[in-house]
Short mmCIF file of C-alpha atoms and ligand atoms in Angstrom, two decimals:
data_model
loop_
_atom_site.label_atom_id
_atom_site.label_comp_id
_atom_site.label_asym_id
_atom_site.label_seq_id
_atom_site.Cartn_x
_atom_site.Cartn_y
_atom_site.Cartn_z
CA UNK A 1236 15.43 0.99 -55.21
CA UNK A 1237 12.49 0.16 -52.74
CA UNK A 1238 10.19 3.02 -52.21
CA UNK A 1239 7.32 3.35 -49.69
CA UNK A 1240 3.92 3.09 -51.15
CA UNK A 1241 1.98 6.19 -50.44
CA UNK A 1242 -1.70 4.89 -49.27
CA UNK A 1243 -4.66 7.08 -48.43
CA UNK A 1244 -4.63 5.91 -44.92
CA UNK A 1245 -0.98 5.73 -44.02
CA UNK A 1246 -1.30 2.20 -43.28
CA UNK A 1247 0.88 -0.18 -45.50
CA UNK A 1248 -0.13 -3.74 -45.85
CA UNK A 1249 -1.40 -4.75 -42.38
CA UNK A 1250 0.99 -2.41 -40.71
CA UNK A 1251 -0.85 0.52 -39.36
CA UNK A 1252 0.03 4.31 -38.93
CA UNK A 1253 -1.10 4.61 -35.42
CA UNK A 1254 -1.79 8.05 -33.94
CA UNK A 1255 -1.35 8.68 -30.12
CA UNK A 1256 -4.37 7.83 -28.05
CA UNK A 1257 -4.93 11.45 -27.34
CA UNK A 1258 -5.19 12.16 -31.00
CA UNK A 1259 -7.84 9.78 -31.33
CA UNK A 1260 -10.10 11.42 -28.78
CA UNK A 1261 -13.86 11.49 -29.67
CA UNK A 1262 -15.24 13.33 -26.76
CA UNK A 1263 -17.98 11.87 -24.87
CA UNK A 1264 -17.03 8.26 -26.14
CA UNK A 1265 -16.57 5.61 -23.62
CA UNK A 1266 -16.02 2.04 -23.16
CA UNK A 1267 -18.59 1.44 -20.48
CA UNK A 1268 -22.19 2.61 -20.21
CA UNK A 1269 -22.22 4.38 -16.86
CA UNK A 1270 -25.53 5.60 -15.56
CA UNK A 1271 -26.02 9.15 -14.92
CA UNK A 1272 -24.76 10.12 -11.44
CA UNK A 1273 -27.97 10.80 -9.45
CA UNK A 1274 -28.13 14.12 -7.28
CA UNK A 1275 -26.18 13.66 -4.16
CA UNK A 1276 -24.78 15.74 -1.41
CA UNK A 1277 -21.13 15.91 -1.88
CA UNK A 1278 -18.94 14.70 0.96
CA UNK A 1279 -15.66 16.21 -0.45
CA UNK A 1280 -16.05 19.51 1.33
CA UNK A 1281 -15.37 21.80 -1.53
CA UNK A 1282 -12.55 19.43 -3.13
CA UNK A 1283 -14.70 18.44 -6.01
CA UNK A 1284 -13.10 18.62 -9.48
CA UNK A 1285 -14.42 21.33 -11.32
CA UNK A 1286 -12.75 20.77 -14.71
CA UNK A 1287 -12.58 17.42 -16.80
CA UNK A 1288 -9.33 15.87 -16.37
CA UNK A 1289 -8.40 15.59 -20.00
CA UNK A 1290 -8.68 11.95 -20.68
CA UNK A 1291 -9.46 10.97 -24.20
CA UNK A 1292 -12.80 9.61 -25.04
CA UNK A 1293 -12.65 6.17 -26.79
CA UNK A 1294 -14.82 3.05 -27.18
CA UNK A 1295 -13.45 -0.33 -26.11
CA UNK A 1296 -12.48 -1.67 -29.40
CA UNK A 1297 -10.63 1.42 -30.18
CA UNK A 1298 -8.55 0.98 -27.18
CA UNK A 1299 -7.99 -2.50 -27.77
CA UNK A 1300 -6.80 -1.99 -31.44
CA UNK A 1301 -4.68 1.12 -30.15
CA UNK A 1302 -2.71 -1.05 -27.72
CA UNK A 1303 -2.52 -4.13 -29.80
CA UNK A 1304 -1.18 -2.13 -32.75
CA UNK A 1305 1.42 -0.54 -30.61
CA UNK A 1306 2.53 -3.89 -29.29
CA UNK A 1307 2.87 -5.22 -32.89
CA UNK A 1308 5.34 -2.33 -33.60
CA UNK A 1309 7.40 -3.59 -30.73
CA UNK A 1310 10.31 -5.96 -31.81
CA UNK A 1311 11.25 -8.51 -29.35
CA UNK A 1312 13.08 -11.79 -29.13
CA UNK A 1313 9.55 -13.65 -29.48
CA UNK A 1314 9.21 -12.09 -32.81
CA UNK A 1315 12.52 -12.65 -34.28
CA UNK A 1316 16.45 -12.87 -34.34
CA UNK A 1317 17.84 -10.03 -31.86
CA UNK A 1318 21.64 -10.10 -32.22
CA UNK A 1319 22.18 -7.07 -29.98
CA UNK A 1320 25.74 -7.71 -28.89
CA UNK A 1321 26.63 -7.08 -25.22
CA UNK A 1322 22.90 -7.23 -24.38
CA UNK A 1323 22.45 -11.09 -24.53
CA UNK A 1324 18.97 -10.93 -25.76
CA UNK A 1325 18.23 -14.58 -24.58
CA UNK A 1326 14.95 -16.43 -25.09
CA UNK A 1327 12.75 -16.46 -21.86
CA UNK A 1328 11.54 -20.03 -21.48
CA UNK A 1329 7.82 -20.17 -21.08
CA UNK A 1330 8.36 -22.64 -18.05
CA UNK A 1331 10.11 -19.69 -15.99
CA UNK A 1332 6.97 -17.59 -16.57
CA UNK A 1333 4.59 -20.29 -15.55
CA UNK A 1334 6.45 -21.04 -12.20
CA UNK A 1335 6.77 -17.42 -11.47
CA UNK A 1336 2.95 -16.98 -11.66
CA UNK A 1337 2.17 -19.96 -9.40
CA UNK A 1338 0.14 -18.84 -6.43
CA UNK A 1339 2.42 -18.80 -3.32
CA UNK A 1340 5.14 -17.39 -5.44
CA UNK A 1341 3.47 -14.68 -7.60
CA UNK A 1342 1.25 -13.63 -4.62
CA UNK A 1343 4.02 -13.08 -2.07
CA UNK A 1344 4.02 -9.72 -0.64
CA UNK A 1345 7.48 -8.17 0.58
CA UNK A 1346 5.89 -7.06 3.79
CA UNK A 1347 4.70 -10.61 4.91
CA UNK A 1348 6.30 -11.67 8.18
CA UNK A 1349 9.15 -13.91 7.29
CA UNK A 1350 7.73 -16.89 9.29
CA UNK A 1351 4.91 -17.03 6.79
CA UNK A 1352 7.28 -17.36 3.94
CA UNK A 1353 9.81 -20.05 4.62
CA UNK A 1354 9.40 -21.61 1.11
CA UNK A 1355 10.51 -18.11 -0.29
CA UNK A 1356 13.70 -18.09 1.74
CA UNK A 1357 14.41 -21.82 0.90
CA UNK A 1358 14.03 -20.63 -2.83
CA UNK A 1359 16.35 -17.57 -2.38
CA UNK A 1360 18.83 -19.84 -0.60
CA UNK A 1361 18.61 -22.52 -3.44
CA UNK A 1362 19.14 -19.86 -6.11
CA UNK A 1363 22.15 -18.41 -4.12
CA UNK A 1364 23.68 -21.91 -3.80
CA UNK A 1365 23.59 -22.30 -7.42
CA UNK A 1366 25.09 -18.81 -8.10
CA UNK A 1367 27.91 -19.76 -5.69
CA UNK A 1368 28.46 -23.11 -7.15
CA UNK A 1369 28.64 -21.92 -10.60
CA UNK A 1370 31.10 -19.00 -9.81
CA UNK A 1371 33.14 -20.86 -7.31
CA UNK A 1372 32.46 -17.90 -4.73
CA UNK A 1373 31.54 -18.38 -1.16
CA UNK A 1374 29.03 -15.65 -0.85
CA UNK A 1375 26.44 -13.78 -2.69
CA UNK A 1376 24.25 -10.51 -2.21
CA UNK A 1377 21.13 -11.37 -3.91
CA UNK A 1378 19.49 -7.85 -3.45
CA UNK A 1379 20.91 -5.66 -6.28
CA UNK A 1380 18.49 -4.66 -8.89
CA UNK A 1381 20.47 -4.67 -12.14
CA UNK A 1382 23.95 -5.17 -13.31
CA UNK A 1383 24.87 -1.75 -12.78
CA UNK A 1384 23.45 -1.83 -9.15
CA UNK A 1385 25.48 -4.74 -8.74
CA UNK A 1386 28.56 -2.98 -9.86
CA UNK A 1387 27.90 -0.19 -7.19
CA UNK A 1388 27.16 -2.94 -4.55
CA UNK A 1389 30.41 -4.77 -5.28
CA UNK A 1390 32.41 -1.52 -5.12
CA UNK A 1391 30.71 -0.40 -1.92
CA UNK A 1392 31.67 -3.58 -0.43
CA UNK A 1393 35.28 -3.21 -1.54
CA UNK A 1394 35.28 0.23 -0.10
CA UNK A 1395 33.83 -1.10 3.18
CA UNK A 1396 36.31 -3.79 3.43
CA UNK A 1397 39.16 -1.29 2.61
CA UNK A 1398 37.86 1.31 5.23
CA UNK A 1399 37.70 -1.46 7.84
CA UNK A 1400 41.44 -1.95 7.20
CA UNK A 1401 42.16 1.75 7.56
CA UNK A 1402 42.30 3.07 3.92
CA UNK A 1403 39.60 3.31 1.36
CA UNK A 1404 42.28 4.06 -1.36
CA UNK A 1405 41.41 6.59 -4.15
CA UNK A 1406 41.57 5.07 -7.58
CA UNK A 1407 39.91 2.33 -9.69
CA UNK A 1408 41.23 1.05 -12.99
CA UNK A 1409 38.94 0.27 -15.91
CA UNK A 1410 39.91 -1.10 -19.34
CA UNK A 1411 38.94 1.34 -22.15
CA UNK A 1412 36.65 -1.42 -23.63
CA UNK A 1413 34.59 -1.53 -20.64
CA UNK A 1414 30.68 -0.97 -20.50
CA UNK A 1415 29.95 2.55 -19.53
CA UNK A 1416 28.31 1.47 -16.37
CA UNK A 1417 31.73 0.46 -14.90
CA UNK A 1418 33.54 3.76 -14.70
CA UNK A 1419 30.08 5.41 -13.92
CA UNK A 1420 29.84 2.99 -10.77
CA UNK A 1421 33.31 3.58 -9.61
CA UNK A 1422 32.73 7.18 -9.90
CA UNK A 1423 29.39 7.07 -8.01
CA UNK A 1424 31.35 5.29 -5.27
CA UNK A 1425 33.91 8.16 -4.68
CA UNK A 1426 36.81 6.74 -6.72
CA UNK A 1427 38.90 8.44 -9.44
CA UNK A 1428 38.72 6.32 -12.57
CA UNK A 1429 41.68 5.48 -14.70
CA UNK A 1430 41.62 3.80 -18.12
CA UNK A 1431 43.79 1.00 -19.27
CA UNK A 1432 44.44 0.79 -22.95
CA UNK A 1433 43.63 -2.44 -24.87
CA UNK A 1434 46.49 -4.27 -26.42
CA UNK A 1435 46.41 -5.16 -30.31
CA UNK A 1436 44.52 -8.54 -29.57
CA UNK A 1437 41.69 -6.69 -28.18
CA UNK A 1438 42.67 -7.62 -24.51
CA UNK A 1439 43.80 -5.53 -21.32
CA UNK A 1440 47.48 -4.21 -22.15
CA UNK A 1441 48.90 -5.91 -19.01
CA UNK A 1442 52.17 -3.85 -19.06
CA UNK A 1443 49.92 -0.55 -19.24
CA UNK A 1444 48.08 -1.91 -16.30
CA UNK A 1445 51.21 -2.61 -14.16
CA UNK A 1446 52.35 0.76 -14.55
CA UNK A 1447 49.02 2.18 -13.26
CA UNK A 1448 48.84 -0.26 -10.21
CA UNK A 1449 50.07 0.97 -6.79
CA UNK A 1450 48.88 0.99 -3.30
CA UNK A 1451 46.38 3.76 -4.09
CA UNK A 1452 44.33 1.50 -6.34
CA UNK A 1453 41.25 0.10 -4.75
CA UNK A 1454 40.17 -2.31 -7.41
CA UNK A 1455 40.44 -3.20 -10.99
CA UNK A 1456 37.07 -3.64 -12.86
CA UNK A 1457 37.37 -6.20 -15.67
CA UNK A 1458 34.95 -7.62 -18.00
CA UNK A 1459 35.65 -11.32 -18.76
CA UNK A 1460 34.82 -12.36 -21.50
CA UNK A 1461 35.26 -8.70 -22.36
CA UNK A 1462 33.10 -6.53 -24.60
CA UNK A 1463 35.14 -7.33 -27.70
CA UNK A 1464 33.69 -10.89 -27.21
CA UNK A 1465 37.18 -12.24 -26.11
CA UNK A 1466 38.42 -14.21 -23.15
CA UNK A 1467 40.87 -12.30 -21.10
CA UNK A 1468 43.51 -15.01 -21.21
CA UNK A 1469 45.90 -13.33 -18.89
CA UNK A 1470 43.47 -13.05 -16.16
CA UNK A 1471 45.68 -15.13 -13.60
CA UNK A 1472 48.49 -12.73 -14.06
CA UNK A 1473 46.20 -9.72 -13.78
CA UNK A 1474 44.73 -11.29 -10.54
CA UNK A 1475 48.26 -11.65 -9.06
CA UNK A 1476 49.35 -8.12 -10.03
CA UNK A 1477 46.20 -6.73 -8.62
CA UNK A 1478 46.41 -8.64 -5.37
CA UNK A 1479 50.25 -7.80 -5.13
CA UNK A 1480 49.33 -4.26 -4.29
CA UNK A 1481 46.67 -5.06 -1.91
CA UNK A 1482 43.82 -4.22 -4.31
CA UNK A 1483 40.55 -6.29 -5.16
CA UNK A 1484 39.69 -7.90 -8.35
CA UNK A 1485 36.20 -6.86 -9.54
CA UNK A 1486 34.78 -8.76 -12.49
CA UNK A 1487 31.98 -7.56 -14.54
CA UNK A 1488 30.22 -10.78 -14.94
CA UNK A 1489 27.64 -9.60 -17.33
CA UNK A 1490 28.99 -11.83 -20.02
CA UNK A 1491 28.96 -15.03 -17.80
CA UNK A 1492 26.53 -16.52 -20.41
CA UNK A 1493 29.60 -17.65 -22.44
CA UNK A 1494 31.66 -19.37 -19.66
CA UNK A 1495 28.68 -20.63 -17.22
CA UNK A 1496 29.57 -24.24 -16.24
CA UNK A 1497 32.97 -24.09 -18.09
CA UNK A 1498 34.96 -21.64 -15.71
CA UNK A 1499 34.58 -20.57 -12.23
CA UNK A 1500 35.60 -17.20 -11.78
CA UNK A 1501 36.45 -17.92 -8.13
CA UNK A 1502 39.35 -20.00 -9.56
CA UNK A 1503 40.67 -17.08 -11.63
CA UNK A 1504 41.37 -15.05 -8.53
CA UNK A 1505 38.21 -12.79 -8.71
CA UNK A 1506 37.00 -11.14 -5.54
CA UNK A 1507 33.73 -9.78 -6.52
CA UNK A 1508 31.39 -10.06 -9.55
CA UNK A 1509 27.97 -9.25 -10.59
CA UNK A 1510 25.72 -11.47 -12.43
CA UNK A 1511 23.01 -10.14 -14.80
CA UNK A 1512 20.32 -12.74 -14.28
CA UNK A 1513 18.42 -11.36 -17.29
CA UNK A 1514 21.50 -12.07 -19.45
CA UNK A 1515 22.68 -15.37 -18.21
CA UNK A 1516 19.77 -17.12 -16.60
CA UNK A 1517 17.04 -15.82 -18.99
CA UNK A 1518 15.09 -13.48 -16.70
CA UNK A 1519 13.15 -10.94 -18.89
CA UNK A 1520 15.17 -8.02 -20.38
CA UNK A 1521 14.27 -4.41 -21.10
CA UNK A 1522 11.13 -2.62 -21.23
CA UNK A 1523 11.87 -1.18 -17.74
CA UNK A 1524 10.83 -4.22 -15.86
CA UNK A 1525 12.57 -5.29 -12.75
CA UNK A 1526 16.35 -6.44 -13.17
CA UNK A 1527 18.41 -8.45 -10.93
CA UNK A 1528 22.12 -8.15 -10.48
CA UNK A 1529 23.36 -10.44 -7.54
CA UNK A 1530 26.94 -10.12 -6.59
CA UNK A 1531 29.13 -13.06 -5.68
CA UNK A 1532 31.87 -12.32 -3.17
CA UNK A 1533 35.09 -13.94 -1.95
CA UNK A 1534 35.63 -14.86 1.85
CA UNK A 1535 37.50 -11.52 2.40
CA UNK A 1536 34.56 -9.38 1.35
CA UNK A 1537 31.50 -11.42 2.41
CA UNK A 1538 31.35 -9.70 5.84
CA UNK A 1539 30.95 -6.40 4.36
CA UNK A 1540 27.99 -7.32 1.87
CA UNK A 1541 24.66 -5.47 1.99
CA UNK A 1542 21.74 -6.49 3.78
CA UNK A 1543 19.34 -8.33 3.74
CA UNK A 1544 20.97 -11.81 3.54
CA UNK A 1545 19.42 -15.15 3.81
CA UNK A 1546 21.64 -16.98 6.27
CA UNK A 1547 21.51 -20.66 7.24
CA UNK A 1548 21.33 -20.72 11.01
CA UNK A 1549 21.47 -24.23 12.42
CA UNK A 1550 18.56 -26.12 10.48
CA UNK A 1551 16.70 -23.00 9.45
CA UNK A 1552 17.11 -19.90 7.33
CA UNK A 1553 16.86 -16.48 8.64
CA UNK A 1554 16.45 -13.34 6.72
CA UNK A 1555 19.03 -10.91 8.25
CA UNK A 1556 17.95 -7.52 7.91
CA UNK A 1557 20.08 -5.99 10.82
CA UNK A 1558 23.70 -5.92 11.43
CA UNK A 1559 24.42 -8.84 13.75
CA UNK A 1560 27.61 -9.90 15.45
CA UNK A 1561 26.33 -13.50 15.94
CA UNK A 1562 25.21 -13.86 12.29
CA UNK A 1563 28.50 -12.53 10.89
CA UNK A 1564 26.72 -9.33 9.25
CA UNK A 1565 28.21 -6.83 11.63
CA UNK A 1566 30.51 -5.30 9.06
CA UNK A 1567 27.76 -4.93 6.31
CA UNK A 1568 27.79 -1.56 4.57
CA UNK A 1569 24.02 -1.47 5.00
CA UNK A 1570 21.11 -1.68 2.69
CA UNK A 1571 21.05 -0.57 -0.84
CA UNK A 1572 17.47 -1.35 -1.90
CA UNK A 1573 14.16 -1.59 -0.35
CA UNK A 1574 12.89 -5.14 0.61
CA UNK A 1575 14.78 -8.29 -0.35
CA UNK A 1576 15.73 -8.22 -3.96
CA UNK A 1577 13.49 -9.34 -7.22
CA UNK A 1578 11.86 -12.36 -6.03
CA UNK A 1579 10.13 -12.92 -9.37
CA UNK A 1580 13.52 -12.96 -11.03
CA UNK A 1581 15.02 -15.42 -8.47
CA UNK A 1582 12.15 -17.75 -9.33
CA UNK A 1583 12.67 -17.47 -13.04
CA UNK A 1584 16.57 -17.74 -12.78
CA UNK A 1585 16.13 -20.71 -10.83
CA UNK A 1586 13.56 -22.25 -13.08
CA UNK A 1587 16.06 -21.85 -15.92
CA UNK A 1588 18.94 -23.41 -13.75
CA UNK A 1589 16.93 -26.46 -12.67
CA UNK A 1590 15.26 -27.09 -15.98
CA UNK A 1591 18.79 -27.22 -17.58
CA UNK A 1592 20.80 -28.78 -14.91
CA UNK A 1593 24.41 -28.52 -14.66
CA UNK A 1594 25.14 -30.14 -17.95
CA UNK A 1595 22.50 -28.03 -19.68
CA UNK A 1596 24.11 -24.82 -18.38
CA UNK A 1597 27.35 -25.84 -19.69
CA UNK A 1598 25.82 -26.81 -22.92
CA UNK A 1599 24.02 -23.32 -23.24
CA UNK A 1600 27.45 -21.71 -22.84
CA UNK A 1601 28.96 -23.90 -25.48
CA UNK A 1602 26.20 -23.33 -27.92
CA UNK A 1603 26.32 -19.40 -27.47
CA UNK A 1604 30.06 -19.64 -28.33
CA UNK A 1605 29.31 -21.89 -31.26
CA UNK A 1606 26.81 -19.67 -32.59
CA UNK A 1607 28.89 -16.65 -32.46
CA UNK A 1608 31.88 -18.50 -34.00
CA UNK A 1609 29.55 -19.69 -36.89
CA UNK A 1610 28.55 -16.05 -37.75
CA UNK A 1611 32.18 -14.96 -37.36
CA UNK A 1612 33.54 -17.69 -39.63
CA UNK A 1613 30.76 -17.06 -42.24
CA UNK A 1614 31.20 -13.31 -42.40
CA UNK A 1615 35.00 -12.81 -41.95
CA UNK A 1616 35.74 -12.92 -45.58
CA UNK A 1617 33.32 -10.04 -46.46
CA UNK A 1618 33.28 -8.12 -43.17
CA UNK A 1619 36.26 -6.67 -41.32
CA UNK A 1620 36.81 -8.63 -38.10
CA UNK A 1621 38.44 -6.46 -35.52
CA UNK A 1622 40.57 -9.08 -33.65
CA UNK A 1623 41.45 -12.53 -34.84
CA UNK A 1624 38.97 -15.39 -33.79
CA UNK A 1625 37.83 -17.49 -32.48
CA UNK A 1626 35.72 -15.36 -30.31
CA UNK A 1627 33.42 -16.27 -27.32
CA UNK A 1628 29.73 -15.37 -27.22
CA UNK A 1629 29.77 -12.43 -29.60
CA UNK A 1630 31.59 -11.68 -32.79
CA UNK A 1631 32.96 -8.12 -33.24
CA UNK A 1632 33.48 -6.50 -36.66
CA UNK A 1633 34.20 -2.99 -37.45
CA UNK A 1634 33.51 -0.47 -40.38
CA UNK A 1635 37.05 -1.02 -42.04
CA UNK A 1636 35.29 -2.78 -45.05
CA UNK A 1637 32.92 0.04 -45.63
CA UNK A 1638 35.66 2.46 -46.12
CA UNK A 1639 35.09 4.63 -49.19
CA UNK A 1640 31.53 3.05 -49.71
CA UNK A 1641 29.75 5.98 -48.33
CA UNK A 1642 28.00 3.69 -46.25
CA UNK A 1643 28.17 3.92 -42.47
CA UNK A 1644 27.55 1.34 -39.62
CA UNK A 1645 24.45 3.26 -38.92
CA UNK A 1646 23.24 3.17 -42.54
CA UNK A 1647 24.00 -0.67 -42.65
CA UNK A 1648 21.89 -1.25 -39.46
CA UNK A 1649 18.98 0.65 -40.84
CA UNK A 1650 18.99 -1.55 -43.86
CA UNK A 1651 19.00 -4.60 -41.64
CA UNK A 1652 15.57 -3.48 -40.37
CA UNK A 1653 14.22 -3.80 -43.77
CA UNK A 1654 15.40 -7.37 -43.86
CA UNK A 1655 13.53 -8.12 -40.61
CA UNK A 1656 16.43 -8.18 -38.21
CA UNK A 1657 17.07 -6.04 -35.15
CA UNK A 1658 20.44 -4.48 -35.79
CA UNK A 1659 23.59 -5.53 -33.99
CA UNK A 1660 25.07 -3.35 -31.33
CA UNK A 1661 26.56 -0.27 -33.12
CA UNK A 1662 29.66 1.83 -32.12
CA UNK A 1663 30.23 -0.25 -28.96
CA UNK A 1664 32.85 -1.11 -27.82
CA UNK A 1665 34.51 2.20 -28.46
CA UNK A 1666 37.87 0.62 -29.01
CA UNK A 1667 37.12 -0.05 -32.68
CA UNK A 1668 35.96 2.10 -35.43
CA UNK A 1669 32.18 1.72 -36.38
CA UNK A 1670 31.60 -1.25 -34.24
CA UNK A 1671 29.26 -4.00 -35.14
CA UNK A 1672 28.94 -6.30 -32.18
CA UNK A 1673 26.80 -9.54 -33.08
CA UNK A 1674 25.41 -11.82 -30.30
CA UNK A 1675 23.27 -14.66 -31.33
CA UNK A 1676 22.88 -16.44 -27.90
CA UNK A 1677 22.45 -20.14 -27.63
CA UNK A 1678 18.90 -20.37 -28.54
CA UNK A 1679 19.07 -19.60 -32.29
CA UNK A 1680 18.78 -22.49 -34.73
CA UNK A 1681 21.20 -22.97 -37.50
CA UNK A 1682 18.55 -21.97 -39.91
CA UNK A 1683 17.94 -18.82 -38.49
CA UNK A 1684 21.54 -18.00 -38.26
CA UNK A 1685 21.80 -19.10 -42.00
CA UNK A 1686 19.17 -16.71 -42.93
CA UNK A 1687 20.80 -13.78 -40.88
CA UNK A 1688 24.07 -14.47 -42.45
CA UNK A 1689 22.77 -14.63 -45.95
CA UNK A 1690 21.04 -11.18 -45.39
CA UNK A 1691 24.15 -9.69 -43.90
CA UNK A 1692 26.25 -10.96 -46.93
CA UNK A 1693 23.66 -9.55 -49.39
CA UNK A 1694 23.67 -6.19 -47.62
CA UNK A 1695 27.51 -6.38 -47.41
CA UNK A 1696 27.90 -6.96 -51.16
CA UNK A 1697 25.40 -4.32 -51.95
CA UNK A 1698 27.60 -1.75 -49.83
CA UNK A 1699 30.69 -2.74 -51.51
CA UNK A 1700 28.91 -2.43 -54.94
CA UNK A 1701 28.63 1.21 -54.10
CA UNK A 1702 24.69 1.52 -53.66
CA UNK A 1703 25.13 4.08 -50.88
CA UNK A 1704 21.91 5.88 -52.02
CA UNK A 1705 19.84 2.88 -51.10
CA UNK A 1706 21.64 2.69 -47.63
CA UNK A 1707 21.25 6.33 -46.97
CA UNK A 1708 17.30 6.16 -47.20
CA UNK A 1709 16.95 2.86 -45.15
CA UNK A 1710 14.73 1.57 -43.50
CA UNK A 1711 12.01 1.67 -46.23
CA UNK A 1712 9.57 -0.74 -44.63
CA UNK A 1713 9.66 0.07 -41.04
CA UNK A 1714 6.63 1.70 -39.31
CA UNK A 1715 8.99 4.76 -38.97
CA UNK A 1716 11.89 5.69 -41.20
CA UNK A 1717 15.04 7.80 -40.53
CA UNK A 1718 14.44 9.96 -37.58
CA UNK A 1719 16.63 13.01 -36.56
CA UNK A 1720 18.51 11.10 -34.25
CA UNK A 1721 20.38 14.28 -32.79
CA UNK A 1722 16.90 16.16 -32.36
CA UNK A 1723 15.41 13.06 -30.71
CA UNK A 1724 18.44 12.85 -28.20
CA UNK A 1725 18.68 16.60 -27.60
CA UNK A 1726 15.17 17.62 -27.78
CA UNK A 1727 13.00 14.58 -26.99
CA UNK A 1728 9.37 15.19 -27.11
CA UNK A 1729 8.17 12.81 -24.23
CA UNK A 1730 4.91 14.17 -23.29
CA UNK A 1731 1.81 14.96 -25.19
CA UNK A 1732 0.39 18.29 -24.46
CA UNK A 1733 -3.11 19.81 -25.55
CA UNK A 1734 -1.26 22.74 -26.95
CA UNK A 1735 0.91 20.40 -29.29
CA UNK A 1736 -2.34 19.21 -30.67
CA UNK A 1737 -3.76 22.82 -31.17
CA UNK A 1738 -0.62 24.06 -32.67
CA UNK A 1739 -0.56 20.98 -35.14
CA UNK A 1740 -4.22 21.69 -36.22
C1 LIG B 1447 29.23 -5.57 -19.92
C2 LIG B 1447 28.06 -5.09 -19.20
N1 LIG B 1447 28.35 -4.65 -17.96
C3 LIG B 1447 27.31 -4.20 -17.14
C4 LIG B 1447 26.06 -4.03 -17.89
C5 LIG B 1447 24.85 -3.32 -17.08
O1 LIG B 1447 23.86 -4.26 -16.84
P1 LIG B 1447 22.39 -3.69 -16.48
O2 LIG B 1447 21.87 -3.04 -17.67
O3 LIG B 1447 21.62 -4.82 -15.86
O4 LIG B 1447 22.65 -2.40 -15.37
C6 LIG B 1447 25.71 -4.53 -19.12
C7 LIG B 1447 24.46 -4.39 -19.81
O5 LIG B 1447 24.42 -4.63 -20.97
C8 LIG B 1447 26.81 -5.00 -19.97
O6 LIG B 1447 26.69 -5.38 -21.08
#
């Protein structure tokens, strides 16, 4: 059994127990030597501050150490393997960052007159052209700010098209394995959501879907490859059935990383699909940074897409911001977001696309699928595979193999932290018990996959040997150990307040 070493400082090895910056307050300390303010007549007319604003006093080295130590507690794809299924924690190539910072791209201001930024329009158009080519779709709305925002955009476009034909309809069908944002987006768009069950192969139960389909259905939202990491191999039949009742086929393209360069969704009968640039085209992910979720559209939906749009007009490019009969945007449902979309993400995505080329993009998909299948093949004798392989970009296991061991998926994930791995996605998708969804992406080497697999097998054997006490206490070596997750979710303490400090003293 591993145990934490109690040290006097709370630090362990070179890992630090880091108090909040407010708790490190040394009143009067400062990083700069500011001269006394000379007597002066105030021009603030009585609005001067009378109380200190309550910032902590710290020297410059204290501040530097504080933030550096915090950053070292942050796990990232740059520090290690990050098999968080469904999230596609893809390596961000440094060349993308370099070009995004080039003066002229990094310095662009969204309020600049468009005549001063023809290069930016050209870049957006080129990015759009690649997205249309890769998906086999004739139009793309670049502005949505994330996958979920793309879903809302797609559904609003569908609604606008249906309204134009006289009936917006009432229902949207969503498989029960879908990402939670799918039903949420449909609901936000005013539709009633109905769930389609999965069949015993982890795919849409096509018979159940047919029973739900009628002329009141506006759209089906299907993820392909789906959240079980499986290709929906009846997708053509699904598209035909959906179109047969005059509904639209929305595809959640968040998992396009598995099929980019291999399959064009347009050829499968899809009418509308968002792309998560952060998942497929390696733009930065998480941390609250800007996301980007462009939506590709079929011919029938293109006239209803949101503005702004970059439109090729004769020899030049125009940023169309208003509805225009001449430029084909009269039917647009309007604007969904300030300005023109996340320019920095378009630059990074285009850098990824151009640096890979068509063959490189295809290979990235193939390698992502190969890596996931390698994990699946090396773990399936010990772990319980939810559906028979091969899989696409992620391998889904459930907690069947942990039955009667006293170890849960959560315990298992906590023990992985001690082994130096960010846990896989847990308990999603909901269609299997205690899901363990592992997504390696294409950039992991065989050596790193082998190390991960060896650790997983080691932990799996330990669980099966009945060492539930060990798992119940994990993690032992992380900066923080088991938190009370219920309390953390229900009563999060998100803000430090002086009273909290006093109460603690
Ligand atoms: C299948 C699927 N759909 C939609 C989304 C939502 O994307 P975003 O987080 O960019 O809003 C995700 C995010 O992980 C996803 O995995």
